[in-house]
CSV table of C-alpha atoms in Angstrom, one decimal:
chain,number,residue,atom,x,y,z
A,11,MET,CA,-28.5,-33.4,73.8
A,12,ARG,CA,-29.8,-29.9,74.5
A,13,MET,CA,-27.3,-29.5,77.4
A,14,THR,CA,-24.5,-30.8,75.2
A,15,LEU,CA,-25.3,-28.4,72.4
A,16,LEU,CA,-25.6,-25.6,75.0
A,17,ARG,CA,-22.2,-26.4,76.4
A,18,LEU,CA,-20.7,-26.5,72.9
A,19,SER,CA,-22.4,-23.2,72.0
A,20,ARG,CA,-21.0,-21.6,75.2
A,21,ALA,CA,-17.6,-23.0,74.5
A,22,ALA,CA,-17.6,-21.8,70.9
A,23,THR,CA,-18.7,-18.4,72.0
A,24,ALA,CA,-16.0,-18.2,74.6
A,25,ALA,CA,-13.4,-19.2,71.9
A,26,LEU,CA,-14.7,-16.6,69.6
A,27,VAL,CA,-14.5,-13.9,72.3
A,28,ALA,CA,-11.0,-15.0,73.2
A,29,ALA,CA,-10.0,-15.0,69.5
A,30,ALA,CA,-11.5,-11.5,69.0
A,31,ALA,CA,-9.7,-10.2,72.1
A,32,LEU,CA,-6.4,-11.6,70.8
A,33,THR,CA,-7.0,-10.1,67.4
A,34,ALA,CA,-7.9,-6.7,68.9
A,35,ALA,CA,-4.7,-6.9,71.1
A,36,ALA,CA,-2.6,-7.7,68.0
A,37,HIS,CA,-4.1,-4.9,66.1
A,38,SER,CA,-3.6,-2.5,69.0
A,39,ALA,CA,0.1,-3.6,69.3
A,40,GLU,CA,0.5,-3.2,65.6
A,41,ALA,CA,-1.0,0.3,65.7
A,42,ALA,CA,1.4,1.2,68.5
A,43,GLU,CA,4.4,-0.1,66.6
A,44,THR,CA,3.4,1.7,63.4
A,45,ALA,CA,2.3,5.1,64.9
A,46,ASP,CA,5.3,6.9,63.4
A,47,THR,CA,3.4,9.3,61.2
A,48,LEU,CA,0.8,12.0,62.0
A,49,GLY,CA,-2.1,10.1,60.5
A,50,SER,CA,-1.2,6.7,62.1
A,51,ALA,CA,-0.6,8.3,65.5
A,52,ALA,CA,-3.8,10.2,65.4
A,53,ALA,CA,-5.7,7.1,64.3
A,54,ALA,CA,-4.4,5.3,67.3
A,55,GLN,CA,-6.1,8.0,69.4
A,56,GLY,CA,-9.3,7.7,67.5
A,57,ARG,CA,-8.8,10.9,65.5
A,58,TYR,CA,-7.7,11.9,62.0
A,59,PHE,CA,-4.9,14.2,61.1
A,60,GLY,CA,-5.4,16.0,57.8
A,61,THR,CA,-4.1,18.8,55.6
A,62,ALA,CA,-5.3,21.2,53.0
A,63,VAL,CA,-4.3,20.0,49.6
A,64,ALA,CA,-3.8,22.1,46.4
A,65,ALA,CA,-4.4,20.2,43.1
A,66,SER,CA,-1.7,22.3,41.5
A,67,HIS,CA,1.0,20.7,43.6
A,68,LEU,CA,0.0,17.1,43.1
A,69,GLY,CA,2.6,16.8,40.3
A,70,GLU,CA,5.4,17.5,42.8
A,71,THR,CA,7.1,14.4,44.1
A,72,ASP,CA,8.1,15.7,47.5
A,73,TYR,CA,4.7,17.2,48.1
A,74,VAL,CA,2.9,14.0,47.2
A,75,SER,CA,5.2,11.7,49.2
A,76,THR,CA,4.9,13.9,52.3
A,77,LEU,CA,1.1,14.1,51.9
A,78,ASN,CA,0.7,10.4,51.3
A,79,ARG,CA,3.0,9.4,54.1
A,80,GLU,CA,1.8,11.7,56.9
A,81,PHE,CA,-1.9,12.5,56.5
A,82,ASP,CA,-5.1,10.5,56.5
A,83,SER,CA,-7.6,13.3,55.7
A,84,ALA,CA,-7.6,15.9,52.9
A,85,THR,CA,-9.4,19.2,52.5
A,86,PRO,CA,-9.3,20.9,49.1
A,87,GLU,CA,-7.7,24.2,49.8
A,88,ASN,CA,-9.5,26.3,47.2
A,89,GLU,CA,-10.9,23.9,44.6
A,90,MET,CA,-14.4,23.5,46.1
A,91,LYS,CA,-15.1,27.1,46.8
A,92,TRP,CA,-17.9,28.9,44.9
A,93,ASP,CA,-15.6,30.8,42.4
A,94,ALA,CA,-13.9,27.5,41.5
A,95,THR,CA,-17.0,25.3,41.2
A,96,GLU,CA,-19.6,27.7,39.7
A,97,PRO,CA,-17.8,30.7,38.1
A,98,THR,CA,-20.8,31.5,36.0
A,99,ARG,CA,-24.4,30.9,37.1
A,100,GLY,CA,-25.5,27.3,36.5
A,101,THR,CA,-22.2,26.3,34.9
A,102,PHE,CA,-20.3,23.9,37.2
A,103,THR,CA,-16.7,22.7,36.9
A,104,PHE,CA,-15.2,20.1,39.3
A,105,SER,CA,-12.0,19.1,37.5
A,106,ALA,CA,-9.6,20.6,40.1
A,107,ALA,CA,-11.6,19.4,43.1
A,108,ASP,CA,-11.9,16.0,41.5
A,109,GLN,CA,-8.1,15.7,41.4
A,110,VAL,CA,-7.9,16.2,45.1
A,111,VAL,CA,-10.8,13.9,45.9
A,112,ASN,CA,-9.5,11.2,43.6
A,113,HIS,CA,-6.0,11.4,45.0
A,114,ALA,CA,-7.3,11.2,48.6
A,115,GLN,CA,-9.5,8.3,47.9
A,116,ALA,CA,-6.7,6.4,46.2
A,117,GLN,CA,-4.7,6.8,49.4
A,118,GLY,CA,-7.5,5.8,51.7
A,119,MET,CA,-8.0,9.3,53.1
A,120,ASP,CA,-11.2,10.9,54.2
A,121,VAL,CA,-12.2,14.2,52.5
A,122,ARG,CA,-13.5,17.3,54.2
A,123,GLY,CA,-15.6,19.5,51.9
A,124,HIS,CA,-14.7,23.2,52.0
A,125,THR,CA,-16.8,25.3,51.6
A,126,LEU,CA,-20.4,25.7,50.3
A,127,VAL,CA,-21.6,29.2,51.6
A,128,TRP,CA,-19.0,31.9,52.3
A,129,HIS,CA,-18.9,35.6,51.8
A,130,SER,CA,-15.4,35.4,50.2
A,131,GLN,CA,-14.2,33.9,46.9
A,132,LEU,CA,-17.7,34.5,45.4
A,133,PRO,CA,-17.9,35.1,41.7
A,134,SER,CA,-19.2,38.6,41.0
A,135,TRP,CA,-22.6,37.4,39.7
A,136,VAL,CA,-23.7,36.2,43.1
A,137,GLY,CA,-23.6,39.7,44.7
A,138,GLY,CA,-25.8,41.1,42.0
A,139,LEU,CA,-28.7,38.8,42.6
A,140,GLY,CA,-32.0,39.9,44.3
A,141,ALA,CA,-33.2,38.0,47.3
A,142,ALA,CA,-35.3,35.4,45.5
A,143,ASP,CA,-32.7,34.7,42.9
A,144,LEU,CA,-30.0,34.5,45.6
A,145,ARG,CA,-31.9,32.0,47.6
A,146,SER,CA,-32.5,29.9,44.5
A,147,ALA,CA,-28.8,30.2,43.6
A,148,MET,CA,-27.6,29.2,47.1
A,149,ASN,CA,-29.8,26.2,47.3
A,150,ASN,CA,-28.9,25.1,43.8
A,151,HIS,CA,-25.2,25.5,44.5
A,152,ILE,CA,-25.4,23.4,47.6
A,153,ASN,CA,-27.4,20.7,45.8
A,154,ARG,CA,-25.2,20.5,42.8
A,155,VAL,CA,-21.8,20.5,44.6
A,156,MET,CA,-22.9,18.1,47.3
A,157,GLY,CA,-24.7,16.0,44.7
A,158,HIS,CA,-21.6,15.6,42.6
A,159,TYR,CA,-19.7,14.3,45.7
A,160,LYS,CA,-22.5,12.5,47.4
A,161,GLY,CA,-21.2,9.6,49.5
A,162,GLN,CA,-17.6,10.7,49.1
A,163,ILE,CA,-17.3,13.5,51.7
A,164,HIS,CA,-16.8,12.9,55.4
A,165,SER,CA,-17.6,16.4,56.6
A,166,TRP,CA,-18.8,19.6,54.9
A,167,ASP,CA,-18.1,23.1,56.0
A,168,VAL,CA,-21.6,24.2,55.0
A,169,VAL,CA,-21.4,27.8,56.1
A,170,ASN,CA,-18.1,29.5,56.7
A,171,GLU,CA,-17.2,32.7,58.7
A,172,ALA,CA,-20.7,34.1,59.1
A,173,PHE,CA,-19.9,36.1,62.3
A,174,GLN,CA,-18.1,39.5,62.8
A,175,ASP,CA,-14.9,39.8,64.6
A,176,GLY,CA,-14.8,41.9,67.8
A,177,GLY,CA,-17.1,42.1,70.8
A,178,SER,CA,-20.5,42.5,69.1
A,179,GLY,CA,-21.3,38.9,68.4
A,180,ALA,CA,-23.2,40.1,65.3
A,181,ARG,CA,-23.5,38.5,61.9
A,182,ARG,CA,-21.1,39.4,59.2
A,183,SER,CA,-22.4,41.6,56.3
A,184,SER,CA,-22.5,39.4,53.1
A,185,PRO,CA,-24.9,39.0,50.2
A,186,PHE,CA,-26.5,36.1,52.1
A,187,GLN,CA,-26.9,37.9,55.4
A,188,ASP,CA,-27.9,41.3,53.9
A,189,LYS,CA,-30.5,39.9,51.5
A,190,LEU,CA,-31.7,36.7,53.1
A,191,GLY,CA,-31.3,37.6,56.8
A,192,ASP,CA,-30.4,35.4,59.8
A,193,GLY,CA,-32.3,32.4,58.4
A,194,TYR,CA,-29.9,31.7,55.6
A,195,ILE,CA,-27.6,29.6,57.8
A,196,GLU,CA,-30.4,27.3,58.9
A,197,GLU,CA,-31.7,27.0,55.4
A,198,ALA,CA,-28.3,26.1,54.1
A,199,PHE,CA,-27.9,23.3,56.7
A,200,ARG,CA,-31.4,21.9,55.9
A,201,ILE,CA,-30.7,21.9,52.2
A,202,ALA,CA,-27.3,20.2,52.8
A,203,ARG,CA,-28.9,17.4,54.9
A,204,ALA,CA,-31.3,16.6,52.1
A,205,ALA,CA,-28.5,16.7,49.5
A,206,ASP,CA,-26.3,14.1,51.3
A,207,PRO,CA,-27.8,12.7,54.5
A,208,ALA,CA,-24.6,10.7,55.3
A,209,ALA,CA,-22.2,13.6,55.4
A,210,LYS,CA,-21.4,15.4,58.6
A,211,LEU,CA,-22.5,19.1,58.4
A,212,CYS,CA,-20.2,21.7,60.1
A,213,TYR,CA,-20.2,25.4,60.8
A,214,ASN,CA,-16.6,26.8,60.5
A,215,ASP,CA,-15.0,30.0,61.7
A,216,TYR,CA,-11.8,31.7,62.9
A,217,ASN,CA,-11.1,33.7,66.1
A,218,THR,CA,-13.5,31.4,67.9
A,219,ASP,CA,-10.9,29.2,69.4
A,220,GLY,CA,-11.2,30.6,72.9
A,221,VAL,CA,-14.2,31.8,74.9
A,222,ASN,CA,-15.1,35.3,73.6
A,223,ALA,CA,-18.0,37.2,72.2
A,224,LYS,CA,-17.6,35.8,68.7
A,225,SER,CA,-17.4,32.1,69.8
A,226,THR,CA,-20.3,32.7,72.2
A,227,ALA,CA,-22.4,34.0,69.4
A,228,VAL,CA,-21.6,30.8,67.4
A,229,TYR,CA,-22.3,28.7,70.5
A,230,ASN,CA,-25.7,30.3,71.0
A,231,MET,CA,-26.5,29.6,67.3
A,232,VAL,CA,-25.5,26.0,67.6
A,233,LYS,CA,-27.4,25.6,70.9
A,234,ASP,CA,-30.5,27.0,69.2
A,235,PHE,CA,-30.1,24.7,66.2
A,236,LYS,CA,-29.8,21.6,68.4
A,237,SER,CA,-32.8,22.6,70.4
A,238,ARG,CA,-35.0,23.0,67.3
A,239,GLY,CA,-33.6,20.0,65.3
A,240,VAL,CA,-31.7,22.0,62.7
A,241,PRO,CA,-29.2,19.5,61.3
A,242,ILE,CA,-25.7,20.4,62.5
A,243,ASP,CA,-23.2,17.7,63.4
A,244,CYS,CA,-19.9,19.6,63.9
A,245,VAL,CA,-18.2,22.9,64.5
A,246,GLY,CA,-14.8,23.8,63.0
A,247,PHE,CA,-12.3,26.0,64.8
A,248,GLN,CA,-9.8,27.2,62.2
A,249,GLY,CA,-6.8,27.8,64.5
A,250,HIS,CA,-4.7,30.5,62.7
A,251,PHE,CA,-2.3,31.6,65.4
A,252,ASN,CA,0.6,34.0,65.7
A,253,SER,CA,2.3,36.2,68.4
A,254,ASN,CA,-0.6,38.7,68.3
A,255,SER,CA,-3.2,35.9,68.4
A,256,PRO,CA,-1.6,33.0,70.4
A,257,VAL,CA,-3.2,29.7,71.3
A,258,PRO,CA,-5.8,30.7,73.9
A,259,SER,CA,-5.4,29.2,77.4
A,260,ASP,CA,-9.1,28.2,77.4
A,261,LEU,CA,-9.1,26.4,74.0
A,262,ARG,CA,-9.9,23.0,75.7
A,263,ALA,CA,-12.7,24.6,77.7
A,264,ASN,CA,-14.2,26.2,74.6
A,265,LEU,CA,-14.0,23.0,72.6
A,266,GLN,CA,-15.7,21.1,75.5
A,267,ARG,CA,-18.6,23.6,75.9
A,268,PHE,CA,-19.4,23.1,72.2
A,269,ALA,CA,-19.0,19.3,72.5
A,270,ASP,CA,-21.4,19.4,75.4
A,271,LEU,CA,-24.1,20.7,73.0
A,272,GLY,CA,-23.9,17.3,71.2
A,273,VAL,CA,-21.8,18.2,68.2
A,274,ASP,CA,-18.3,17.1,67.2
A,275,VAL,CA,-15.6,19.6,67.2
A,276,GLN,CA,-12.7,19.8,64.8
A,277,ILE,CA,-9.5,21.9,64.4
A,278,THR,CA,-9.9,22.7,60.7
A,279,GLU,CA,-7.2,25.1,59.4
A,280,LEU,CA,-4.4,24.9,61.9
A,281,ASP,CA,-1.2,26.9,61.3
A,282,ILE,CA,1.0,28.7,63.9
A,283,GLU,CA,3.5,31.3,62.9
A,284,GLY,CA,6.9,31.1,64.4
A,285,SER,CA,9.7,28.6,64.7
A,286,GLY,CA,11.7,26.4,67.0
A,287,ALA,CA,10.6,25.5,70.5
A,288,ALA,CA,8.0,28.2,70.9
A,289,GLN,CA,6.1,27.1,67.8
A,290,ALA,CA,6.5,23.4,68.8
A,291,ASP,CA,5.0,24.1,72.2
A,292,SER,CA,2.0,25.9,70.7
A,293,TYR,CA,1.3,23.0,68.3
A,294,ALA,CA,1.6,20.5,71.2
A,295,ARG,CA,-0.9,22.5,73.3
A,296,VAL,CA,-3.5,22.5,70.4
A,297,VAL,CA,-3.1,18.7,70.0
A,298,GLU,CA,-3.4,18.1,73.8
A,299,ALA,CA,-6.5,20.2,73.9
A,300,CYS,CA,-8.2,18.2,71.2
A,301,LEU,CA,-7.2,14.9,72.8
A,302,ALA,CA,-8.7,16.0,76.1
A,303,VAL,CA,-12.1,16.4,74.5
A,304,ASP,CA,-13.8,13.2,73.5
A,305,ARG,CA,-15.8,14.7,70.7
A,306,CYS,CA,-12.8,16.4,69.1
A,307,THR,CA,-12.6,14.1,66.1
A,308,GLY,CA,-9.5,15.4,64.3
A,309,ILE,CA,-7.1,18.1,63.3
A,310,THR,CA,-6.3,19.6,59.9
A,311,VAL,CA,-3.2,21.7,59.2
A,312,TRP,CA,-3.6,24.3,56.5
A,313,GLY,CA,-1.0,23.0,54.1
A,314,VAL,CA,1.8,20.5,53.7
A,315,THR,CA,4.8,22.8,53.5
A,316,ASP,CA,5.8,26.3,54.5
A,317,LYS,CA,6.7,27.3,51.0
A,318,TYR,CA,3.1,27.0,49.8
A,319,SER,CA,1.4,28.3,52.9
A,320,TRP,CA,-0.9,31.4,52.5
A,321,ARG,CA,1.2,32.8,55.4
A,322,SER,CA,4.6,31.5,54.1
A,323,GLY,CA,6.5,34.4,55.6
A,324,GLY,CA,5.5,33.3,59.1
A,325,THR,CA,6.7,29.7,58.5
A,326,PRO,CA,3.5,28.3,60.2
A,327,LEU,CA,3.5,24.6,59.1
A,328,LEU,CA,5.0,21.3,60.2
A,329,PHE,CA,7.4,20.9,57.3
A,330,ASP,CA,9.7,23.6,56.0
A,331,GLY,CA,10.1,24.6,52.4
A,332,ASN,CA,12.3,21.6,51.7
A,333,TYR,CA,9.9,19.2,53.3
A,334,ALA,CA,12.1,18.6,56.4
A,335,ALA,CA,10.2,18.0,59.6
A,336,LYS,CA,10.4,20.9,62.0
A,337,PRO,CA,10.5,20.8,65.8
A,338,ALA,CA,6.8,21.4,65.7
A,339,TYR,CA,6.3,18.1,63.8
A,340,ASP,CA,8.2,16.2,66.5
A,341,ALA,CA,6.1,17.9,69.2
A,342,VAL,CA,2.8,17.0,67.4
A,343,LEU,CA,3.8,13.4,66.9
A,344,SER,CA,4.9,13.1,70.5
A,345,ALA,CA,1.6,14.7,71.8
A,346,LEU,CA,-0.3,12.1,69.7
A,347,GLY,CA,1.7,9.4,71.4
A,348,GLY,CA,3.7,8.5,68.2
A,349,SER,CA,7.4,8.1,67.7
A,350,GLY,CA,10.0,8.0,65.0
A,351,GLY,CA,8.9,9.3,61.5
A,352,GLY,CA,10.1,12.9,61.2
A,353,GLY,CA,10.2,12.9,57.5
A,354,ASN,CA,11.8,9.6,56.6
A,355,PRO,CA,10.2,9.0,53.2
A,356,GLY,CA,11.1,5.4,53.2
A,357,GLY,CA,9.1,4.8,56.4
A,358,GLY,CA,11.9,2.6,57.7
A,359,THR,CA,13.4,2.3,61.2
A,360,ALA,CA,16.7,4.0,60.6
A,361,THR,CA,17.4,6.9,63.0
A,362,CYS,CA,20.0,9.5,63.8
A,363,THR,CA,20.8,11.9,66.6
A,364,ALA,CA,22.1,15.4,66.6
A,365,THR,CA,24.2,16.9,69.5
A,366,TYR,CA,25.6,20.5,69.6
A,367,THR,CA,28.8,21.8,71.1
A,368,ARG,CA,30.4,25.3,71.0
A,369,THR,CA,33.9,24.9,69.7
A,370,ALA,CA,35.1,28.5,69.8
A,371,ASP,CA,33.9,31.7,71.4
A,372,TRP,CA,34.8,35.4,71.1
A,373,SER,CA,33.1,38.7,72.0
A,374,SER,CA,31.1,39.1,68.8
A,375,GLY,CA,30.6,35.5,67.7
A,376,TYR,CA,31.2,31.8,68.1
A,377,ASN,CA,31.7,28.6,66.2
A,378,GLY,CA,29.3,25.7,66.7
A,379,GLN,CA,29.5,22.1,65.7
A,380,VAL,CA,26.7,19.5,65.4
A,381,THR,CA,27.6,15.8,65.5
A,382,ILE,CA,25.3,13.5,63.6
A,383,THR,CA,25.3,9.9,64.8
A,384,ALA,CA,23.5,7.0,63.0
A,385,GLY,CA,21.4,4.7,65.1
A,386,SER,CA,21.4,0.9,65.0
A,387,GLU,CA,21.0,0.9,61.2
A,388,PRO,CA,23.0,2.6,58.4
A,389,ILE,CA,21.5,5.7,56.9
A,390,GLY,CA,21.8,7.2,53.4
A,391,SER,CA,21.2,10.8,54.3
A,392,TRP,CA,20.2,13.0,57.2
A,393,ALA,CA,18.8,16.4,58.0
A,394,ALA,CA,19.1,18.4,61.3
A,395,THR,CA,17.2,21.6,62.3
A,396,LEU,CA,18.6,24.4,64.5
A,397,THR,CA,16.7,27.5,65.7
A,398,PHE,CA,18.9,30.5,66.3
A,399,ALA,CA,18.0,33.3,68.7
A,400,SER,CA,17.2,36.7,67.0
A,401,PRO,CA,19.2,38.8,66.1
A,402,GLN,CA,22.0,36.2,65.7
A,403,ARG,CA,23.1,35.6,62.1
A,404,VAL,CA,24.9,32.5,60.7
A,405,GLN,CA,27.9,33.8,58.6
A,406,ALA,CA,29.3,30.6,57.3
A,407,THR,CA,28.8,26.8,57.4
A,408,TRP,CA,30.9,23.8,56.4
A,409,ASN,CA,30.3,20.1,55.8
A,410,ALA,CA,26.5,20.9,55.3
A,411,VAL,CA,24.2,22.6,52.9
A,412,PRO,CA,21.8,25.0,54.8
A,413,THR,CA,18.3,26.1,53.9
A,414,TRP,CA,16.3,28.6,55.9
A,415,SER,CA,12.8,29.1,57.2
A,416,GLY,CA,12.8,32.3,59.3
A,417,ASN,CA,15.5,31.8,61.9
A,418,VAL,CA,15.4,28.0,61.6
A,419,MET,CA,18.3,26.4,59.7
A,420,THR,CA,17.9,22.9,58.2
A,421,ALA,CA,21.3,21.4,57.5
A,422,ARG,CA,21.8,18.6,55.0
A,423,PRO,CA,25.0,16.8,54.1
A,424,SER,CA,27.3,18.3,51.5
A,425,TRP,CA,29.3,15.0,51.1
A,426,ASN,CA,28.9,13.1,54.4
A,427,GLY,CA,25.3,11.8,54.2
A,428,THR,CA,26.0,8.0,54.2
A,429,LEU,CA,26.8,6.6,57.7
A,430,ALA,CA,27.3,3.1,58.9
A,431,ALA,CA,25.3,2.0,62.0
A,432,GLY,CA,26.7,3.9,65.0
A,433,ALA,CA,29.0,6.0,62.9
A,434,SER,CA,29.2,9.8,63.2
A,435,THR,CA,30.0,12.9,61.2
A,436,SER,CA,29.8,16.6,61.9
A,437,PHE,CA,29.1,20.0,60.4
A,438,GLY,CA,29.9,23.4,61.7
A,439,PHE,CA,29.0,27.1,61.5
A,440,THR,CA,30.1,30.6,62.5
A,441,VAL,CA,27.5,32.8,64.2
A,442,ALA,CA,27.6,36.6,64.6
A,443,LYS,CA,26.1,37.2,68.1
A,444,ASN,CA,24.7,40.7,67.5
A,445,GLY,CA,24.2,41.0,71.2
A,446,SER,CA,22.8,37.5,71.9
A,447,ASP,CA,25.0,34.8,73.4
A,448,ALA,CA,22.2,32.1,73.3
A,449,ALA,CA,23.0,28.7,72.0
A,450,PRO,CA,20.9,27.4,69.1
A,451,VAL,CA,18.1,24.9,69.9
A,452,VAL,CA,18.6,21.6,68.1
A,453,GLY,CA,15.3,20.4,66.8
A,454,GLY,CA,16.5,16.9,66.2
A,455,CYS,CA,17.9,14.7,63.4
A,456,THR,CA,15.8,13.0,60.8
A,457,VAL,CA,16.7,10.3,58.2
A,458,SER,CA,15.9,11.5,54.7
């Protein structure tokens, strides 16, 4: 009897293992099939892909639909900062931050808390406190804000931007640094751990993306904290890039050296000024660097759409002012191993392609035509992006309605949006060369 039961037990165990393997394979296949948004593609890689969210835009349909479709993590853009949560001493208000948190939770998103202790966006009363009062106020602020959201926040930026720019590696002057000294960062992390033991505790800063004096100063602080048991779980690298501060070639190596200290690393405020292929390449390199580091747990872009970016003139985000996916979006999705998507609010499988030809040419200008072709399913509308070389200027368009983000034109149908499966339409434009004969770069076609 014992042998029979043992055999049955082994057989049952084997069946359970086989069933689990089949279930895992099915889930893996399903994830591969549905990795057509930023969040789903990142999740298939074991990461999150989030965005900063402003409560004031949650009433806008396109904003919310893009947010809900594409992202699986949310960071309140300003709503959790000190001036928003404690404008007068001891009086706390969480209504705006609650809007972001409640929306994120309703969509199954994680929430990053941003930020508890920072030299900027402080109400004026904080700077006027003496050392003892400031310590009490800082600790109370951490306890009250974290206490309000206890159990609801995945990661907190406990201390933000505490180091100077440049080659000194010194701490930044602030009420906290000037009155409490170097120990205030450690104290903030210890208070935060007690306030919500389940939340990940992060240090966050900018211009620390590559190996330099500032990032090395942060590295040395984290190394010291880990050696002495100061509770720190993660380090955030903001990732604000432009032509004067491009994506560093040693981003991956820098992320890895922090990860080797035993902390997670996160890209926390990513935006990259520019357009077209150059911007797309920079975004892809950031994603690839994160994926190459096991402890890089996720990426957050600092906003949903260019029109609400704090750097809107630099068009730094993945969606333009009309919520059309830019070439950078396609590059990020591809780097994450995803496919499709591209701003199709319906989330269906309909696709389209865009091909460019020059139809006329003369010394000072040319005419171009883009042919839009539906895939194997009919489409109700489309959008195509083209990046023009500076200093070219588009003088006229026909059969499309253009909108602009820098030198990137997003064309949408004026009358010819509906296409049967396999059918085509076209739109055209006249360009003044202004000394450049370069062809525009077609960023792709998206069903909208």
